[in-house]
Amino acid sequence: MELGAAPARALDQRTTRELTTTARTLLTDHDHEHAHEHDDPAAHRELLSAVRRAAPALSDRTHHACRPVDTRDGLYVLKGLPVDDTALGPTPGHWSAAGAAGALHDVVLLLLSALMGAPLAWEGQQDGRFVHNIVPSPGHERAQTGASSATLLSPHTEDAFHPDRAHLLVLGCLRNHDRVATTAASVRRARLADADVELLSRPLLPILPDAAYTGARAHAGEPPAVATLWRTADGPRLRYDPAYTPLHRAAPAHRAAYRRLADELARVSVAVPLAPGDVLVLDNDLVVHGRVPFRARYDGTDRWLKRTSVRVPGRRTRPAAERHEHGYGQRTVEALA
Ligand SMILES: O=C(O)CCC(=O)C(=O)O
Ligand SMILES: [Fe+2]
């Protein structure tokens, strides 16, 4: 795995200042909506609408700096946003304990997301928040979710089980003292035999909902079989989550092709140790991401990421058959302007 090979896009001071000042004004204007200290301001619909109205009014310079992913591989790291480690307070021990912690960064991330498309939330994940807190949590060390630590978080498409999954995934780093790496592998770098692409384009296996969605796992519908890869005019795209794919049910030839894809993704994977202020932006149709194992500290100084999901309006990059999937009863919510 290559280290830190993700392309970087540096934000200049004028841009970071405009983003931060706008976020601060939005937060102050909507202060009355979160009267309680443990309330999460980014969960408030009026603030979200205000963010969606504010984003188009930002300067052309900021629009250009925060344009969606335009690299061939489908990922980049935005650099230069300020993070004041002392002002941040302790890393919460669980997403549900985050409350208003890091609220300014939530709003900055939402502004970035609104510049790239429409931020979306899930009714059934992290209480419907538009900004997720990714922190290691006691008891989840070996889970296949963002709350884990001691185990490798296998490369995956975000919310692969669902047809309305994000087009873009945005991971903003607030704290990462041990320089724990996020991993990213682009299907555009993978060398795949035509026969493997053909086989993996057939909808043969389902992708089950991940452990972050409790309600979805109880859904009674038959899990739909989905394509792992598909070709588009500008190259292959993928929908991949081996930890939630019952591969044992596949025929040997299909299993072998899936393994070759996994090996290729491992070969081209880059390790991205995000630093405070870095924002990793991934095209969720091109890049699978994961995280290396690490030892959680559980002392308030743990690694802390903020995450948003973005839909890019008008994008038609997915197999038409996906539209008929039930999505295990899970629904997305979009912030309205
Ligand atoms: O912790 C990370 O670097 C990534 C975790 C992850 O998969 C996610 O937040 O979607
Ligand atoms: Fe993820």
GROMACS .gro file of C-alpha atoms in nm, residues 91-97 126 133-143 145-150 291 294 296-298 302-303:
model
   32
   91THR     CA    1  -1.323   1.347   2.165
   92PRO     CA    2  -1.664   1.197   2.250
   93GLY     CA    3  -1.662   0.830   2.345
   94HIS     CA    4  -1.960   0.754   2.120
   95TRP     CA    5  -2.136   0.935   1.833
   96SER     CA    6  -2.446   0.982   2.049
   97ALA     CA    7  -2.243   1.174   2.308
  126GLN     CA    8  -2.690   0.827   1.400
  133ASN     CA    9  -1.914   1.163   1.421
  134ILE     CA   10  -1.663   0.885   1.358
  135VAL     CA   11  -1.496   0.801   1.688
  136PRO     CA   12  -1.375   0.472   1.838
  137SER     CA   13  -1.623   0.344   2.095
  138PRO     CA   14  -1.578   0.098   2.381
  139GLY     CA   15  -1.737  -0.237   2.300
  140HIS     CA   16  -1.719  -0.179   1.921
  141GLU     CA   17  -1.345  -0.243   1.881
  142ARG     CA   18  -1.397  -0.530   1.636
  143ALA     CA   19  -1.713  -0.414   1.457
  145THR     CA   20  -1.833   0.013   1.136
  146GLY     CA   21  -1.661   0.347   1.186
  147ALA     CA   22  -1.680   0.295   1.566
  148SER     CA   23  -1.422   0.014   1.551
  149SER     CA   24  -1.049   0.039   1.617
  150ALA     CA   25  -0.864  -0.288   1.688
  291ARG     CA   26  -0.923   0.214   0.785
  294PHE     CA   27  -0.533   0.106   1.575
  296ALA     CA   28  -0.810   0.337   2.091
  297ARG     CA   29  -0.706   0.568   2.372
  298TYR     CA   30  -1.047   0.630   2.536
  302ASP     CA   31  -0.892   0.980   2.032
  303ARG     CA   32  -0.908   1.010   1.658
   0.00000   0.00000   0.00000
